[in-house]
Coordinates of C-alpha atoms in Angstrom, one line a residue:
X1 CA -88.6 5.0 103.2
X2 CA -85.5 6.0 105.8
X3 CA -84.7 4.3 108.8
X4 CA -85.8 3.9 111.9
X5 CA -84.8 5.8 114.5
X6 CA -82.7 5.0 117.6
X7 CA -85.1 5.0 120.8
X8 CA -83.8 8.1 123.1
X9 CA -82.8 6.0 126.4
X10 CA -81.2 3.6 124.7
X11 CA -78.8 6.9 123.0
X12 CA -78.5 8.2 126.3
X13 CA -77.5 4.6 127.7
X14 CA -74.8 4.3 125.0
X15 CA -73.2 7.2 125.8
X16 CA -73.4 6.5 129.5
X17 CA -71.3 3.5 128.4
X18 CA -68.7 5.0 125.7
X19 CA -65.6 4.2 126.4
X20 CA -62.6 7.0 126.1
X21 CA -59.4 4.7 123.8
X22 CA -56.1 3.6 126.0
X23 CA -54.3 4.2 122.7
X24 CA -55.8 8.3 123.0
X25 CA -55.5 8.2 127.1
X26 CA -51.8 7.3 126.0
X27 CA -50.6 9.2 123.2
X28 CA -52.9 12.2 125.3
X29 CA -50.3 11.8 128.2
X30 CA -47.3 11.2 126.4
X31 CA -47.1 14.5 124.4
X32 CA -47.6 15.8 127.8
X33 CA -45.7 19.9 128.4
X34 CA -45.9 19.3 131.9
X35 CA -42.3 18.4 133.4
X36 CA -41.0 14.9 133.9
X37 CA -38.8 15.8 136.5
X38 CA -40.1 13.1 139.3
X39 CA -37.7 9.7 140.0
X40 CA -38.0 6.5 141.6
X41 CA -37.4 7.8 145.3
X42 CA -39.4 11.5 144.4
X43 CA -41.8 8.5 144.0
X44 CA -41.5 6.6 146.7
X45 CA -41.7 10.1 149.3
X46 CA -44.7 11.0 147.3
X47 CA -46.6 7.8 149.2
X48 CA -44.6 8.2 151.9
X49 CA -45.4 12.3 152.3
X50 CA -49.2 11.2 152.1
X51 CA -49.1 7.4 153.3
X52 CA -47.9 9.0 157.3
X53 CA -49.5 11.5 158.6
X54 CA -53.2 12.1 160.2
X55 CA -53.6 8.8 160.3
X56 CA -50.2 8.0 162.7
X57 CA -50.3 11.7 164.1
X58 CA -53.8 11.7 165.4
X59 CA -56.6 9.4 163.9
X60 CA -55.1 6.7 166.1
X61 CA -56.0 8.0 169.2
X62 CA -59.8 8.8 168.4
X63 CA -60.0 4.9 166.2
X64 CA -58.4 3.0 169.4
X65 CA -61.0 5.5 172.2
X66 CA -64.2 5.5 170.1
X67 CA -63.7 2.4 167.9
X68 CA -61.7 -1.1 168.7
X69 CA -59.8 0.0 171.2
X70 CA -56.7 -2.2 171.8
X71 CA -57.6 -3.9 168.7
X72 CA -56.8 -0.9 166.6
X73 CA -53.0 -2.4 166.3
X74 CA -56.1 -5.1 163.9
X75 CA -58.0 -2.5 162.5
X76 CA -54.3 -2.2 160.6
X77 CA -53.9 -4.3 160.0
X78 CA -56.7 -5.1 158.0
X79 CA -56.8 -1.7 156.3
X80 CA -53.0 -2.7 155.8
X81 CA -53.8 -5.5 154.3
X82 CA -57.3 -4.7 152.2
X83 CA -54.8 -1.5 150.8
X84 CA -52.2 -4.3 149.9
X85 CA -54.5 -5.9 147.7
X86 CA -55.8 -2.5 145.4
X87 CA -52.3 -1.6 145.5
X88 CA -52.4 -4.1 143.3
X89 CA -54.5 -3.5 141.1
X90 CA -53.3 0.7 141.3
X91 CA -49.6 -0.4 140.4
X92 CA -50.7 -2.5 136.9
X93 CA -52.8 0.4 136.9
X94 CA -51.3 3.0 137.0
X95 CA -48.4 1.0 134.5
X96 CA -51.0 0.9 131.8
X97 CA -52.3 3.8 132.1
X98 CA -49.7 6.3 133.7
X99 CA -51.8 9.1 133.3
X100 CA -52.5 12.1 135.8
X101 CA -56.4 11.1 136.0
X102 CA -55.5 8.7 138.5
X103 CA -58.8 5.8 138.9
X104 CA -60.6 8.4 137.4
X105 CA -59.2 7.2 133.9
X106 CA -58.7 4.2 133.8
X107 CA -62.8 3.5 134.8
X108 CA -63.3 5.8 132.2
X109 CA -61.0 3.6 129.7
X110 CA -62.7 0.5 131.2
X111 CA -66.2 1.1 132.0
X112 CA -67.5 4.0 130.6
X113 CA -68.4 7.9 131.4
X114 CA -70.7 8.2 134.1
X115 CA -69.1 6.1 136.2
X116 CA -66.2 7.5 135.3
X117 CA -66.9 10.8 136.2
X118 CA -68.7 9.2 139.5
X119 CA -65.3 8.4 140.9
X120 CA -64.1 11.4 139.6
X121 CA -66.2 13.4 140.7
X122 CA -65.1 10.5 144.8
X123 CA -61.7 11.5 143.6
X124 CA -63.1 14.4 144.8
X125 CA -63.9 14.4 147.6
X126 CA -60.6 11.9 148.9
X127 CA -58.4 14.2 148.1
X128 CA -59.7 17.9 148.8
X129 CA -61.3 16.9 152.0
X130 CA -58.5 14.9 153.5
X131 CA -56.4 17.4 152.5
X132 CA -58.4 19.8 155.1
X133 CA -58.7 16.9 157.3
X134 CA -54.4 16.9 158.3
X135 CA -54.5 20.8 158.1
X136 CA -57.0 20.4 160.9
X137 CA -54.4 17.9 163.2
X138 CA -51.0 19.8 161.9
X139 CA -54.0 23.0 163.5
X140 CA -53.9 20.6 166.8
X141 CA -50.5 20.0 166.5
X142 CA -48.8 23.0 166.3
X143 CA -50.5 24.3 168.9
X144 CA -49.8 21.7 171.3
X145 CA -46.2 22.6 170.2
X146 CA -46.0 26.7 170.6
X147 CA -47.5 25.8 174.1
X148 CA -44.6 22.4 175.5
X149 CA -41.8 25.1 173.0
X150 CA -42.9 28.2 173.8
X151 CA -45.3 28.1 176.8
X152 CA -48.0 30.2 174.7
X153 CA -51.1 28.6 174.4
X154 CA -53.3 29.6 171.4
X155 CA -57.3 30.8 172.1
X156 CA -59.5 28.7 171.3
X157 CA -61.4 31.3 169.1
X158 CA -59.4 31.2 166.1
X159 CA -58.5 27.7 166.4
X160 CA -61.0 25.0 166.8
X161 CA -63.6 24.6 164.9
X162 CA -66.8 26.4 165.7
X163 CA -68.8 22.2 165.1
X164 CA -68.3 19.3 167.3
X165 CA -69.5 16.0 166.0
X166 CA -70.9 13.2 168.3
X167 CA -70.3 9.6 167.7
X168 CA -73.0 8.6 170.3
X169 CA -76.0 10.3 169.3
X170 CA -75.3 10.8 165.6
X171 CA -75.2 14.7 165.6
X172 CA -73.3 17.5 165.6
X173 CA -73.0 20.1 168.1
X174 CA -72.2 23.9 169.0
X175 CA -68.6 24.0 170.1
X176 CA -69.1 26.6 172.7
X177 CA -66.3 29.9 172.3
X178 CA -64.8 28.4 169.2
X179 CA -65.3 30.4 166.5
X180 CA -62.5 29.5 163.2
X181 CA -59.7 27.0 162.9
X182 CA -57.3 30.1 161.6
X183 CA -53.5 27.4 161.7
X184 CA -55.5 25.1 159.3
X185 CA -56.7 27.4 156.7
X186 CA -53.2 29.0 157.0
X187 CA -51.5 26.3 156.4
X188 CA -54.1 24.8 153.7
X189 CA -53.4 28.5 151.5
X190 CA -49.4 28.0 151.9
X191 CA -49.0 24.4 150.5
X192 CA -51.4 26.1 148.0
X193 CA -49.0 29.0 146.9
X194 CA -45.9 26.5 147.2
X195 CA -48.3 23.9 144.1
X196 CA -49.0 26.5 141.5
X197 CA -44.8 26.9 141.4
X198 CA -43.1 23.4 140.4
X199 CA -43.2 19.7 141.3
X200 CA -39.7 20.3 142.0
X201 CA -39.7 22.1 144.6
X202 CA -43.6 20.7 146.2
X203 CA -40.8 17.3 145.8
X204 CA -37.5 19.0 147.1
X205 CA -39.6 20.0 150.8
X206 CA -41.9 16.8 149.9
X207 CA -38.0 15.1 150.4
X208 CA -37.2 16.9 153.8
X209 CA -40.5 16.6 155.7
X210 CA -40.4 12.8 154.4
X211 CA -37.2 12.2 155.7
X212 CA -38.1 14.3 159.1
X213 CA -40.6 12.1 160.2
X214 CA -40.4 8.6 159.7
X215 CA -36.4 9.9 162.4
X216 CA -39.8 11.8 164.5
X217 CA -41.7 8.7 164.6
X218 CA -38.5 5.6 165.3
X219 CA -37.8 7.8 169.0
X220 CA -40.9 7.3 169.4
X221 CA -41.6 4.1 168.9
X222 CA -38.0 2.9 170.4
X223 CA -38.4 6.2 173.0
X224 CA -41.6 5.6 174.7
X225 CA -41.6 1.5 174.4
X226 CA -40.4 1.1 178.0
X227 CA -43.5 3.1 179.2
X228 CA -46.1 0.1 178.0
X229 CA -48.1 -1.3 180.7
X230 CA -49.2 -4.6 179.2
X231 CA -52.6 -4.4 182.0
X232 CA -53.6 -1.3 179.3
X233 CA -53.9 -3.3 176.4
X234 CA -57.4 -5.5 178.3
X235 CA -60.0 -6.3 177.0
X236 CA -58.0 -5.9 173.3
X237 CA -61.4 -6.0 171.9
X238 CA -63.8 -3.6 174.3
X239 CA -67.9 -5.2 174.8
X240 CA -69.3 -3.3 172.5
X241 CA -71.7 -0.5 173.4
X242 CA -73.9 1.4 171.2
X243 CA -72.1 2.0 168.5
X244 CA -68.4 1.2 169.5
X245 CA -65.8 -1.8 169.9
X246 CA -67.3 -5.5 169.9
X247 CA -66.1 -6.4 166.3
X248 CA -68.5 -4.1 164.9
X249 CA -66.2 -0.9 165.8
X250 CA -63.3 -3.3 164.5
X251 CA -64.2 -3.4 161.9
X252 CA -65.3 0.9 162.0
X253 CA -62.5 0.8 163.3
X254 CA -61.0 0.1 160.4
X255 CA -63.0 1.8 158.3
X256 CA -61.5 5.2 160.0
X257 CA -58.3 4.1 159.8
X258 CA -58.6 3.1 155.7
X259 CA -58.3 7.4 155.4
X260 CA -54.2 6.7 156.4
X261 CA -53.5 5.0 153.5
X262 CA -55.0 6.9 150.1
X263 CA -51.6 7.9 150.2
X264 CA -50.0 5.6 147.3
X265 CA -52.9 5.8 144.8
X266 CA -52.0 9.6 144.9
X267 CA -48.9 8.4 143.5
X268 CA -50.7 7.4 140.5
X269 CA -51.4 12.0 139.7
X270 CA -48.2 12.8 139.0
X271 CA -47.5 9.9 136.1
X272 CA -46.5 12.5 133.5
X273 CA -44.8 14.2 135.6
X274 CA -42.6 11.3 136.9
X275 CA -39.8 10.7 134.8
X276 CA -40.6 6.5 133.0
X277 CA -43.8 6.3 134.9
X278 CA -44.3 2.2 133.0
X279 CA -40.8 1.6 135.3
X280 CA -41.5 3.8 138.4
X281 CA -45.0 4.4 139.4
X282 CA -45.7 0.7 141.0
X283 CA -42.4 1.3 143.0
X284 CA -44.1 4.8 144.3
X285 CA -47.2 2.7 145.3
X286 CA -45.5 -0.8 146.7
X287 CA -42.7 0.3 148.2
X288 CA -44.6 3.4 150.4
X289 CA -46.9 1.5 151.8
X290 CA -45.4 -1.3 152.7
X291 CA -42.7 1.1 154.4
X292 CA -45.9 2.8 156.3
X293 CA -48.3 0.1 157.4
X294 CA -45.1 -1.1 160.1
X295 CA -45.0 2.0 160.8
X296 CA -48.5 2.1 161.4
X297 CA -48.5 -1.4 163.2
X298 CA -45.9 -0.9 165.3
X299 CA -47.4 3.0 166.6
X300 CA -50.4 1.8 167.4
X301 CA -48.8 -1.2 169.7
X302 CA -46.8 2.1 171.6
X303 CA -49.1 4.1 172.3
X304 CA -52.4 1.5 173.9
X305 CA -49.2 0.1 176.0
X306 CA -49.1 3.1 177.0
X307 CA -52.3 4.8 177.7
X308 CA -56.2 3.5 178.3
X309 CA -57.1 3.8 175.0
X310 CA -60.5 5.7 176.4
X311 CA -58.2 8.9 176.9
X312 CA -56.9 8.7 173.5
X313 CA -59.6 10.6 171.9
X314 CA -58.2 13.7 171.1
X315 CA -55.8 15.6 168.0
X316 CA -52.7 14.7 169.2
X317 CA -53.1 11.5 171.0
X318 CA -49.3 10.5 170.9
X319 CA -47.6 13.6 172.5
X320 CA -51.5 13.1 175.3
X321 CA -50.3 10.3 175.3
X322 CA -46.5 10.7 176.1
X323 CA -47.4 14.2 179.1
X324 CA -48.9 10.4 181.0
X325 CA -44.9 9.3 182.0
X326 CA -42.1 11.8 183.3
X327 CA -38.7 12.5 181.5
X328 CA -40.7 13.1 178.3
X329 CA -41.1 16.5 177.3
X330 CA -38.6 16.6 174.2
X331 CA -39.2 13.7 173.0
X332 CA -42.7 15.3 173.2
X333 CA -41.5 18.2 171.5
X334 CA -39.3 16.1 168.8
X335 CA -43.3 14.4 167.9
X336 CA -44.6 17.9 167.4
X337 CA -42.4 18.8 165.0
X338 CA -41.6 16.2 162.8
X339 CA -45.5 15.5 163.8
X340 CA -46.4 19.7 162.2
X341 CA -43.5 18.2 159.2
X342 CA -45.4 15.3 158.4
X343 CA -48.4 16.9 158.0
X344 CA -47.4 19.8 155.9
X345 CA -46.5 16.6 153.5
X346 CA -49.3 15.9 153.2
X347 CA -51.7 17.9 153.3
X348 CA -49.1 19.1 149.5
X349 CA -49.2 15.7 148.3
X350 CA -52.9 16.3 148.6
X351 CA -53.4 19.3 147.5
X352 CA -51.0 18.3 144.6
X353 CA -53.0 15.1 143.8
X354 CA -56.8 16.5 143.5
X355 CA -56.5 19.9 141.3
X356 CA -54.3 16.8 138.3
X357 CA -57.9 14.9 138.6
X358 CA -59.7 18.4 138.3
X359 CA -57.2 19.1 135.4
X360 CA -57.5 15.7 133.2
X361 CA -61.4 16.4 134.0
X362 CA -61.5 19.5 132.3
X363 CA -59.5 18.6 129.1
X364 CA -61.4 15.3 128.7
X365 CA -65.1 17.8 128.5
X366 CA -66.3 16.9 132.1
X367 CA -65.2 20.2 133.6
X368 CA -65.0 23.8 132.3
X369 CA -61.6 24.0 130.4
X370 CA -60.7 27.0 131.9
X371 CA -59.4 24.4 134.7
X372 CA -57.3 21.8 132.0
X373 CA -54.8 25.3 131.1
X374 CA -51.0 24.9 133.0
X375 CA -48.9 28.1 134.2
X376 CA -47.3 29.0 130.9
X377 CA -43.9 29.7 132.9
X378 CA -44.6 26.7 136.3
X379 CA -46.0 24.3 134.2
X380 CA -48.4 23.7 136.3
X381 CA -52.3 22.9 136.5
X382 CA -52.5 26.5 138.6
X383 CA -56.2 27.7 138.1
X384 CA -57.3 23.6 139.9
X385 CA -54.4 23.8 142.6
X386 CA -56.4 27.5 144.0
X387 CA -59.2 26.1 143.7
X388 CA -57.9 23.0 145.6
X389 CA -56.5 24.9 148.7
X390 CA -59.9 27.6 149.0
X391 CA -62.0 25.1 149.5
X392 CA -59.7 23.2 151.8
X393 CA -59.1 25.5 153.8
X394 CA -62.4 26.8 154.2
X395 CA -63.5 23.4 154.9
X396 CA -60.2 23.1 157.8
X397 CA -61.2 26.6 158.4
X398 CA -64.8 25.2 160.2
X399 CA -65.3 21.3 160.0
X400 CA -64.3 19.7 163.5
X401 CA -61.5 16.0 162.6
X402 CA -63.6 12.8 162.8
X403 CA -66.7 13.9 160.8
X404 CA -63.7 14.8 157.4
X405 CA -61.8 12.0 158.1
X406 CA -64.2 9.2 157.8
X407 CA -66.1 11.2 154.7
X408 CA -62.9 10.7 152.8
X409 CA -62.4 7.6 153.6
X410 CA -65.5 6.1 152.3
X411 CA -64.6 8.1 149.6
X412 CA -61.1 6.1 149.2
X413 CA -63.1 2.5 149.1
X414 CA -65.4 3.5 146.7
X415 CA -62.1 4.0 144.3
X416 CA -60.6 0.8 145.7
X417 CA -63.3 -1.6 144.5
X418 CA -63.5 0.5 140.1
X419 CA -60.0 0.0 140.6
X420 CA -60.0 -3.9 141.5
X421 CA -62.6 -3.8 138.5
X422 CA -61.0 -2.4 136.7
X423 CA -57.6 -4.0 136.4
X424 CA -60.4 -7.0 135.3
X425 CA -61.5 -5.2 132.4
X426 CA -58.2 -4.1 131.2
X427 CA -56.4 -7.6 131.3
X428 CA -59.3 -9.0 128.8
X429 CA -59.9 -6.1 126.5
X430 CA -56.7 -5.9 126.1
X431 CA -55.0 -7.5 127.7
X432 CA -51.2 -7.5 125.2
X433 CA -50.6 -3.7 126.4
X434 CA -48.1 -2.2 127.6
X435 CA -47.8 -3.0 131.0
X436 CA -44.9 -2.3 133.4
X437 CA -46.3 -4.7 136.1
X438 CA -49.1 -7.0 136.7
X439 CA -51.2 -8.1 139.5
X440 CA -49.5 -11.8 139.7
X441 CA -52.1 -14.2 139.5
X442 CA -53.7 -14.0 137.1
X443 CA -56.7 -11.0 137.1
X444 CA -58.9 -12.9 140.1
X445 CA -57.0 -14.0 142.2
X446 CA -56.5 -10.5 143.7
X447 CA -58.8 -7.5 142.6
X448 CA -61.8 -9.6 143.8
X449 CA -61.1 -10.9 147.5
X450 CA -59.7 -7.0 147.2
X451 CA -63.4 -5.0 146.0
X452 CA -64.5 -7.9 148.1
X453 CA -63.7 -6.0 151.3
X454 CA -62.9 -3.2 150.3
X455 CA -67.0 -3.0 149.9
X456 CA -66.9 -4.6 153.1
X457 CA -65.8 -2.2 154.5
X458 CA -67.3 0.4 152.5
X459 CA -71.0 -0.9 154.0
X460 CA -69.7 -2.0 157.7
X461 CA -69.5 2.1 157.7
X462 CA -72.0 4.3 160.5
X463 CA -75.3 5.6 158.2
X464 CA -74.2 8.6 158.6
X465 CA -71.4 8.9 156.9
X466 CA -73.3 7.3 153.9
X467 CA -75.3 9.1 153.5
X468 CA -73.0 11.2 153.5
X469 CA -71.2 9.8 150.4
X470 CA -74.1 9.8 148.4
X471 CA -75.4 13.2 148.7
X472 CA -72.3 14.4 147.2
X473 CA -72.5 12.3 144.8
X474 CA -76.0 12.9 144.3
X475 CA -74.9 16.5 144.1
X476 CA -71.1 15.2 141.7
X477 CA -75.0 14.1 138.8
X478 CA -76.8 17.0 139.4
X479 CA -72.9 18.9 138.3
X480 CA -72.5 15.8 135.6
X481 CA -76.3 15.7 134.1
X482 CA -75.6 19.9 133.7
X483 CA -72.4 19.6 132.5
X484 CA -70.5 17.2 131.7
X485 CA -73.4 15.5 129.7
X486 CA -73.3 18.0 127.6
X487 CA -69.5 19.3 126.7
X488 CA -67.8 15.3 126.7
X489 CA -65.4 15.5 124.3
X490 CA -66.1 12.2 124.0
X491 CA -69.3 12.4 123.4
X492 CA -69.6 16.1 121.8
X493 CA -67.4 15.8 119.3
X494 CA -69.1 18.8 117.3
X495 CA -68.7 21.7 119.9
X496 CA -64.9 20.7 119.7
X497 CA -63.4 22.9 117.1
X498 CA -60.1 23.4 116.8
X499 CA -59.8 26.9 118.5
X500 CA -61.2 24.5 121.2
X501 CA -58.2 21.9 121.3
X502 CA -55.7 24.8 121.1
X503 CA -57.3 26.5 123.5
X504 CA -55.8 24.4 126.6
X505 CA -52.0 25.1 124.9
X506 CA -50.4 22.1 125.2
X507 CA -49.1 19.7 122.3
X508 CA -50.2 16.1 124.2
X509 CA -52.9 18.0 122.2
X510 CA -51.7 19.0 119.1
X511 CA -50.7 17.0 115.5
X512 CA -47.2 18.0 113.6
X513 CA -45.0 21.4 114.2
X514 CA -48.0 23.1 112.7
X515 CA -49.9 23.1 115.4
X516 CA -53.1 21.3 113.7
X517 CA -55.6 20.5 116.1
X518 CA -55.5 15.9 116.7
X519 CA -59.5 16.8 116.0
X520 CA -59.7 18.3 113.5
X521 CA -56.9 16.2 110.6
X522 CA -59.9 14.6 109.7
X523 CA -63.4 14.9 108.8
X524 CA -65.9 14.4 110.7
X525 CA -66.5 10.6 111.5
X526 CA -70.4 10.5 108.9
X527 CA -73.1 9.5 110.5
X528 CA -74.3 6.7 110.3
X529 CA -77.6 5.1 108.1
X530 CA -79.4 6.5 111.2
X531 CA -78.5 9.5 111.0
X532 CA -77.5 8.9 115.3
X533 CA -73.3 9.7 116.6
X534 CA -71.9 6.8 116.7
X535 CA -70.3 6.1 119.6
X536 CA -69.8 3.0 119.9
X537 CA -66.5 3.2 117.5
X538 CA -64.8 5.6 120.4
X539 CA -65.7 2.2 123.4
X540 CA -63.9 0.1 120.9
X541 CA -61.4 1.2 118.2
X542 CA -58.6 -1.2 116.9
X543 CA -55.4 0.7 116.0
X544 CA -55.9 0.2 112.4
X545 CA -58.3 3.2 112.2
X546 CA -56.0 6.4 114.9
X547 CA -55.0 7.7 111.2
X548 CA -59.5 8.0 110.9
X549 CA -61.9 9.7 112.0
X550 CA -64.0 8.9 115.4
X551 CA -66.5 9.9 117.5
X552 CA -65.0 10.4 120.2
X553 CA -63.3 14.3 118.2
X554 CA -59.8 13.0 119.4
X555 CA -57.9 11.2 116.1
X556 CA -54.8 10.0 117.4
X557 CA -51.6 9.0 114.9
X558 CA -50.5 5.5 117.6
X559 CA -49.8 6.0 120.8
X560 CA -46.2 5.8 121.6
X561 CA -43.8 4.3 123.6
X562 CA -43.4 5.3 126.8

């Protein structure tokens, strides 16, 4: 008598919740061919390079003018607290799973393939659209810089997006006389070319621009504080007007400036290029966030004090505010130069992080395998880098800064929620795993408030922003059903031959000097009594089974100590 066939819906559920074993992830990451050249200072610089940018040079003014008024200071405090809670969780996860996939890899290891795909798709929105947002801000500061220094006026036709977003009517409007933002397109493609050449070259450039922009920010804080007028702080929380101001406006401002804090999680995407990721990644994440939070609060306090918040709704608020005061021309020029450098580093770090997530997902079979190869000479994921740069250039050329910033913020919040939950799950699934950092207070004290506050800020976002997030995720689910579900290495090991693994040209997926595929080091796992592949073995494989074939199609040796 043949055993009863498992219902189709149960097989699908089993596939969707299948987790990639932690030991497999660590083994792949430990044998990567990426160049491990980044130290602790490099990682802190990467964090600062990504954090200090559009949030401080662009969105500070827009959030004050359209959402919170002078209470944008509170918005930055709330965003800093939420980011700080999540930074602890990111630090633990990155020290435990030091892989370039960031929140995607953490979620895949803790909550299964479907949620892993969702957060990976969400991270594409966060980094790619984030880079486009910064490119638009970069363009605005370049235009102002040329006007102040060389008295050269660029035409609106080639420096602004053809559409605008009206926050009151919640609708797009035509930006008459504007056709394409060419400077934003230029910087996106230039940074893409630099990233293809190598991580070390990009790190050198990032170090220089980080130093420049920190010096410039300090010059603004101490140089502009003499013009502070305390009357500009009243009312500190303006009364609500439609969708703006009041308590809701403060939280809406928090959601908007949240974009400014996404840099610290970009540090984790460089995990496979760090010399000692388990020790240095937590330093990079927490150190960069702490420095930048102090700078944000100081800048927003001075900015709202030197001019009325109602006038700050421009793409270059720091220099615009200084124009209202005499003898500030050279300070404006220095700030514009610092902003240009600062925004360049943000674009660089975001376009560094996004392709590495794309790269990791391709190696898991969720994207076409062509995106999972490294350049033979530069050892960079060049194809996803080029593709990301082109898409970033297109978005930056045609969309306004505020709409791009809002989309990035909600994507960041969703990632924060899942990473906080992931810490709790990992504490129970792998209590004895090696961690270079542990969230203080146990698995609940910080991760639960971190996830809850991020959820509240996400829910309080305006309707169109939430709708766009759900539309993006719905598109992602269609892509997953059409490709990822059918080609996943965890769910479809039979589709991954030795030649498929060798295509990636990476010793992290090969076993031994003969170059044989780890996935082929033993016979395929035998079908169980009901004739189905045992995906359960992937979700709960003990270390003792590393040398035995299992359903993931990735048969691993014991993970090396990092």
